[in-house]
Coordinates of C-alpha atoms in Angstrom, one line a residue:
X1 CA 32.9 29.3 14.2
X2 CA 34.0 25.8 13.4
X3 CA 31.2 23.5 12.6
X4 CA 31.0 21.9 15.5
X5 CA 31.2 24.8 17.7
X6 CA 28.1 25.8 15.5
X7 CA 26.6 23.0 16.0
X8 CA 26.5 23.1 19.9
X9 CA 25.7 26.8 19.8
X10 CA 22.4 25.7 17.5
X11 CA 21.4 23.1 19.4
X12 CA 18.3 23.4 21.6
X13 CA 20.2 21.5 24.8
X14 CA 17.0 20.7 26.4
X15 CA 15.9 17.6 28.2
X16 CA 14.6 15.6 25.0
X17 CA 17.4 17.1 22.9
X18 CA 20.2 15.2 25.0
X19 CA 18.2 12.0 25.0
X20 CA 17.9 12.0 21.7
X21 CA 21.8 12.8 21.3
X22 CA 22.7 10.3 23.3
X23 CA 20.7 7.2 21.6
X24 CA 21.9 8.4 18.2
X25 CA 25.6 8.8 19.2
X26 CA 25.2 5.4 21.2
X27 CA 23.8 3.9 17.8
X28 CA 26.6 5.8 15.9
X29 CA 29.3 4.4 18.4
X30 CA 28.3 0.8 18.3
X31 CA 28.2 0.7 14.4
X32 CA 31.8 1.7 14.6
X33 CA 32.8 -0.9 16.9
X34 CA 31.6 -3.2 14.7
X35 CA 33.0 -2.0 11.5
X36 CA 35.9 -1.8 13.9
X37 CA 35.7 -5.3 14.8
X38 CA 35.5 -6.4 11.3
X39 CA 38.7 -4.6 10.1
X40 CA 40.9 -6.6 12.7
X41 CA 41.8 -3.5 14.3
X42 CA 43.4 -3.5 17.8
X43 CA 42.2 -0.3 19.1
X44 CA 38.8 2.2 18.7
X45 CA 39.3 5.6 19.3
X46 CA 36.4 7.6 20.8
X47 CA 36.3 11.2 22.2
X48 CA 37.6 14.2 21.0
X49 CA 37.5 17.8 21.2
X50 CA 34.0 18.4 19.6
X51 CA 32.3 16.1 22.1
X52 CA 33.8 17.7 25.1
X53 CA 29.9 19.9 25.9
X54 CA 28.2 16.1 26.0
X55 CA 31.0 15.1 29.0
X56 CA 29.7 15.8 32.7
X57 CA 29.7 19.3 33.5
X58 CA 30.3 20.0 30.0
X59 CA 30.9 23.4 28.7
X60 CA 30.2 25.0 25.4
X61 CA 33.3 26.7 23.8
X62 CA 32.3 30.1 25.0
X63 CA 32.5 28.6 28.6
X64 CA 28.9 28.7 29.3
X65 CA 27.2 25.8 30.6
X66 CA 26.1 23.0 28.0
X67 CA 23.3 21.8 30.0
X68 CA 24.3 18.4 29.6
X69 CA 22.0 16.1 31.8
X70 CA 22.7 14.7 35.3
X71 CA 23.1 11.4 34.4
X72 CA 25.7 12.1 31.4
X73 CA 28.1 10.0 33.7
X74 CA 26.3 6.5 33.7
X75 CA 25.0 7.4 30.2
X76 CA 28.8 7.4 28.8
X77 CA 29.4 4.3 31.2
X78 CA 26.7 2.7 29.3
X79 CA 28.1 3.7 26.2
X80 CA 31.5 2.3 26.9
X81 CA 29.7 -1.4 28.0
X82 CA 27.9 -1.2 24.7
X83 CA 30.9 -0.2 23.0
X84 CA 32.9 -3.4 24.5
X85 CA 30.2 -5.7 24.0
X86 CA 30.8 -5.1 20.2
X87 CA 34.6 -4.4 19.8
X88 CA 37.0 -7.1 22.1
X89 CA 40.3 -4.9 21.3
X90 CA 41.3 -1.8 23.2
X91 CA 39.4 1.5 23.6
X92 CA 41.2 4.8 23.7
X93 CA 40.1 8.2 24.7
X94 CA 40.4 11.0 22.7
X95 CA 41.1 13.8 25.3
X96 CA 42.1 17.5 24.3
X97 CA 44.9 19.1 26.2
X98 CA 45.0 22.8 26.9
X99 CA 47.8 24.2 28.9
X100 CA 46.7 25.3 32.4
X101 CA 42.8 24.2 31.9
X102 CA 43.6 20.6 32.2
X103 CA 40.5 19.8 34.5
X104 CA 40.5 16.6 36.3
X105 CA 39.2 14.0 34.3
X106 CA 35.6 12.3 34.8
X107 CA 35.5 9.5 36.5
X108 CA 34.0 7.3 33.1
X109 CA 37.6 7.4 32.3
X110 CA 38.9 5.1 34.3
X111 CA 36.3 2.2 32.2
X112 CA 38.9 3.0 29.0
X113 CA 42.2 1.1 28.2
X114 CA 44.3 4.4 27.7
X115 CA 44.3 8.5 27.0
X116 CA 44.9 9.6 23.5
X117 CA 46.5 12.9 24.4
X118 CA 45.4 15.6 21.9
X119 CA 48.4 17.8 21.8
X120 CA 49.1 20.8 19.8
X121 CA 49.9 23.0 22.7
X122 CA 52.2 26.0 22.7
X123 CA 55.7 24.8 23.5
X124 CA 57.6 28.5 23.0
X125 CA 56.4 31.7 23.9
X126 CA 59.0 33.4 21.4
X127 CA 59.9 33.3 18.1
X128 CA 63.6 33.1 18.9
X129 CA 63.0 29.8 21.0
X130 CA 65.4 27.0 20.5
X131 CA 64.7 23.2 19.9
X132 CA 65.9 22.9 23.2
X133 CA 63.5 25.6 24.6
X134 CA 60.7 23.3 23.2
X135 CA 62.1 20.5 24.3
X136 CA 62.1 21.6 28.0
X137 CA 58.9 23.3 27.9
X138 CA 57.5 20.3 26.6
X139 CA 58.8 18.3 29.7
X140 CA 57.6 21.1 32.3
X141 CA 53.9 20.5 30.7
X142 CA 54.4 17.0 30.4
X143 CA 55.7 16.6 34.4
X144 CA 53.5 19.1 35.6
X145 CA 50.3 18.9 34.0
X146 CA 50.2 15.2 32.3
X147 CA 52.2 13.1 34.7
X148 CA 49.5 13.4 37.1
X149 CA 46.4 12.8 35.1
X150 CA 48.8 9.6 34.1
X151 CA 48.8 8.8 38.3
X152 CA 45.1 9.3 38.6
X153 CA 44.0 7.0 36.1
X154 CA 46.6 4.4 36.0
X155 CA 45.9 4.1 32.4
X156 CA 48.5 4.2 29.5
X157 CA 48.8 8.0 27.8
X158 CA 49.3 8.1 23.9
X159 CA 50.6 11.6 22.9
X160 CA 48.8 12.4 19.5
X161 CA 50.8 15.4 18.1
X162 CA 49.6 17.8 15.8
X163 CA 51.7 20.9 14.3
X164 CA 51.8 22.6 10.7
X165 CA 54.8 23.4 8.7
X166 CA 54.3 26.9 9.5
X167 CA 55.9 30.0 11.4
X168 CA 54.5 30.4 14.3
X169 CA 53.9 26.7 15.1
X170 CA 55.7 26.8 18.4
X171 CA 54.0 29.4 20.2
X172 CA 50.2 27.7 19.1
X173 CA 49.1 30.9 17.6
X174 CA 49.5 31.6 13.6
X175 CA 48.2 35.0 13.1
X176 CA 44.8 35.2 10.5
X177 CA 45.8 38.8 10.2
X178 CA 42.9 40.3 12.2
X179 CA 44.4 40.1 15.7
X180 CA 43.6 36.3 16.1
X181 CA 45.2 32.8 15.5
X182 CA 44.2 30.4 13.2
X183 CA 42.9 27.0 13.6
X184 CA 45.5 24.6 12.9
X185 CA 43.1 22.8 10.2
X186 CA 42.7 26.0 8.6
X187 CA 45.8 25.1 6.9
X188 CA 45.2 21.9 5.6
X189 CA 43.8 20.7 2.7
X190 CA 41.5 21.0 1.0
X191 CA 41.1 24.7 2.3
X192 CA 42.6 26.9 0.3
X193 CA 46.2 28.5 0.8
X194 CA 46.7 31.1 2.9
X195 CA 49.2 33.3 1.5
X196 CA 49.6 35.4 4.6
X197 CA 50.9 32.5 6.6
X198 CA 54.8 31.6 6.0
X199 CA 55.5 28.3 5.2
X200 CA 58.3 26.5 7.3
X201 CA 59.2 23.1 7.0
X202 CA 62.0 22.8 9.4
X203 CA 60.3 24.2 12.4
X204 CA 57.7 21.6 12.6
X205 CA 60.7 19.2 12.0
X206 CA 62.4 21.1 14.8
X207 CA 58.9 20.6 17.2
X208 CA 58.9 16.9 16.5
X209 CA 62.6 16.3 17.6
X210 CA 62.1 18.5 20.8
X211 CA 59.0 16.5 21.7
X212 CA 60.6 13.0 20.6
X213 CA 63.5 13.9 23.0
X214 CA 61.1 15.0 25.9
X215 CA 58.9 11.7 25.7
X216 CA 62.2 9.4 25.3
X217 CA 63.2 11.0 28.8
X218 CA 59.7 9.8 30.2
X219 CA 59.0 6.1 29.9
X220 CA 55.6 6.6 31.2
X221 CA 54.5 7.8 28.0
X222 CA 53.2 4.8 26.3
X223 CA 53.2 6.4 22.5
X224 CA 53.5 9.0 19.9
X225 CA 51.3 9.5 17.2
X226 CA 51.7 12.7 14.1
X227 CA 48.0 13.6 13.7
X228 CA 47.1 14.9 10.3
X229 CA 49.1 12.8 8.3
X230 CA 47.8 12.9 4.4
X231 CA 48.5 9.3 2.9
X232 CA 47.0 10.1 -0.5
X233 CA 50.3 12.5 -1.9
X234 CA 53.4 13.9 -0.3
X235 CA 52.7 17.5 0.8
X236 CA 54.9 20.4 0.7
X237 CA 52.5 22.8 2.3
X238 CA 51.7 24.3 5.4
X239 CA 49.5 21.1 6.8
X240 CA 50.1 19.5 9.6
X241 CA 50.7 16.2 7.5
X242 CA 54.3 15.5 7.5
X243 CA 53.7 13.0 4.6
X244 CA 57.2 13.7 2.4
X245 CA 58.7 16.7 5.0
X246 CA 61.7 16.5 6.8
X247 CA 59.8 16.0 10.2
X248 CA 59.0 12.6 8.8
X249 CA 62.6 11.7 8.6
X250 CA 62.8 12.6 12.3
X251 CA 60.3 10.2 12.9
X252 CA 61.8 7.8 10.8
X253 CA 65.2 8.3 13.2
X254 CA 63.2 7.7 16.3
X255 CA 60.5 5.3 16.2
X256 CA 62.9 2.3 16.0
X257 CA 65.3 4.0 18.8
X258 CA 61.8 4.3 21.0
X259 CA 60.5 0.8 20.0
X260 CA 64.3 -0.4 21.3
X261 CA 64.9 -2.0 17.8
X262 CA 67.8 -0.1 17.4
X263 CA 69.9 1.1 20.1

């Protein structure tokens, strides 16, 4: 289990615990809203995959109810109001995306300024799939599952992408050698290198090129972010960081064209 999964599994999740959780999480976010304001940043990103059990109708990683209180919607609306009183920039909500289990978002997301869509989803079913296949599948998922979200919320959607430079990345399953799939984070530093996983820098670049082609054809996507970027040093490893890898060259080519500064 990941650290967050273990946290939710071990938490009491009774009424008193939940009240303490929301009180402390509110203070945590307000503190970071102050820091964000002081830094001069224009955007703060809240949410994320680990907070999902605390949302209205929340489920634990194993699919069971998190016993989240009935007033969770009101709690989150109130927290967002408090964040806005400390930070005047835009508030984005990091929303995990999973194929075919993308549920109707909770109402409080209407109170944020945009959706930061956490995207590491499978875009191929075969190891022989091509860049064209990746682009077609990305486009299909965006049109069939993400576009309705954008229409429902009437909010900008920023695609926040994370894929490792490892064989198997397009299918979303990098084998752990025991019949299960590795979490992509397991390939990032400071974790030790996994010799059972094959390095493939070109696969990561192909994924980025295909996704950017798909995004370029859909003007309702408002932005594209590469997650996992490791700033301190160039890594020729299997992690999701694109720093110094061929995928970075793909972004170098595409960004001025997406921004319209180069035709």
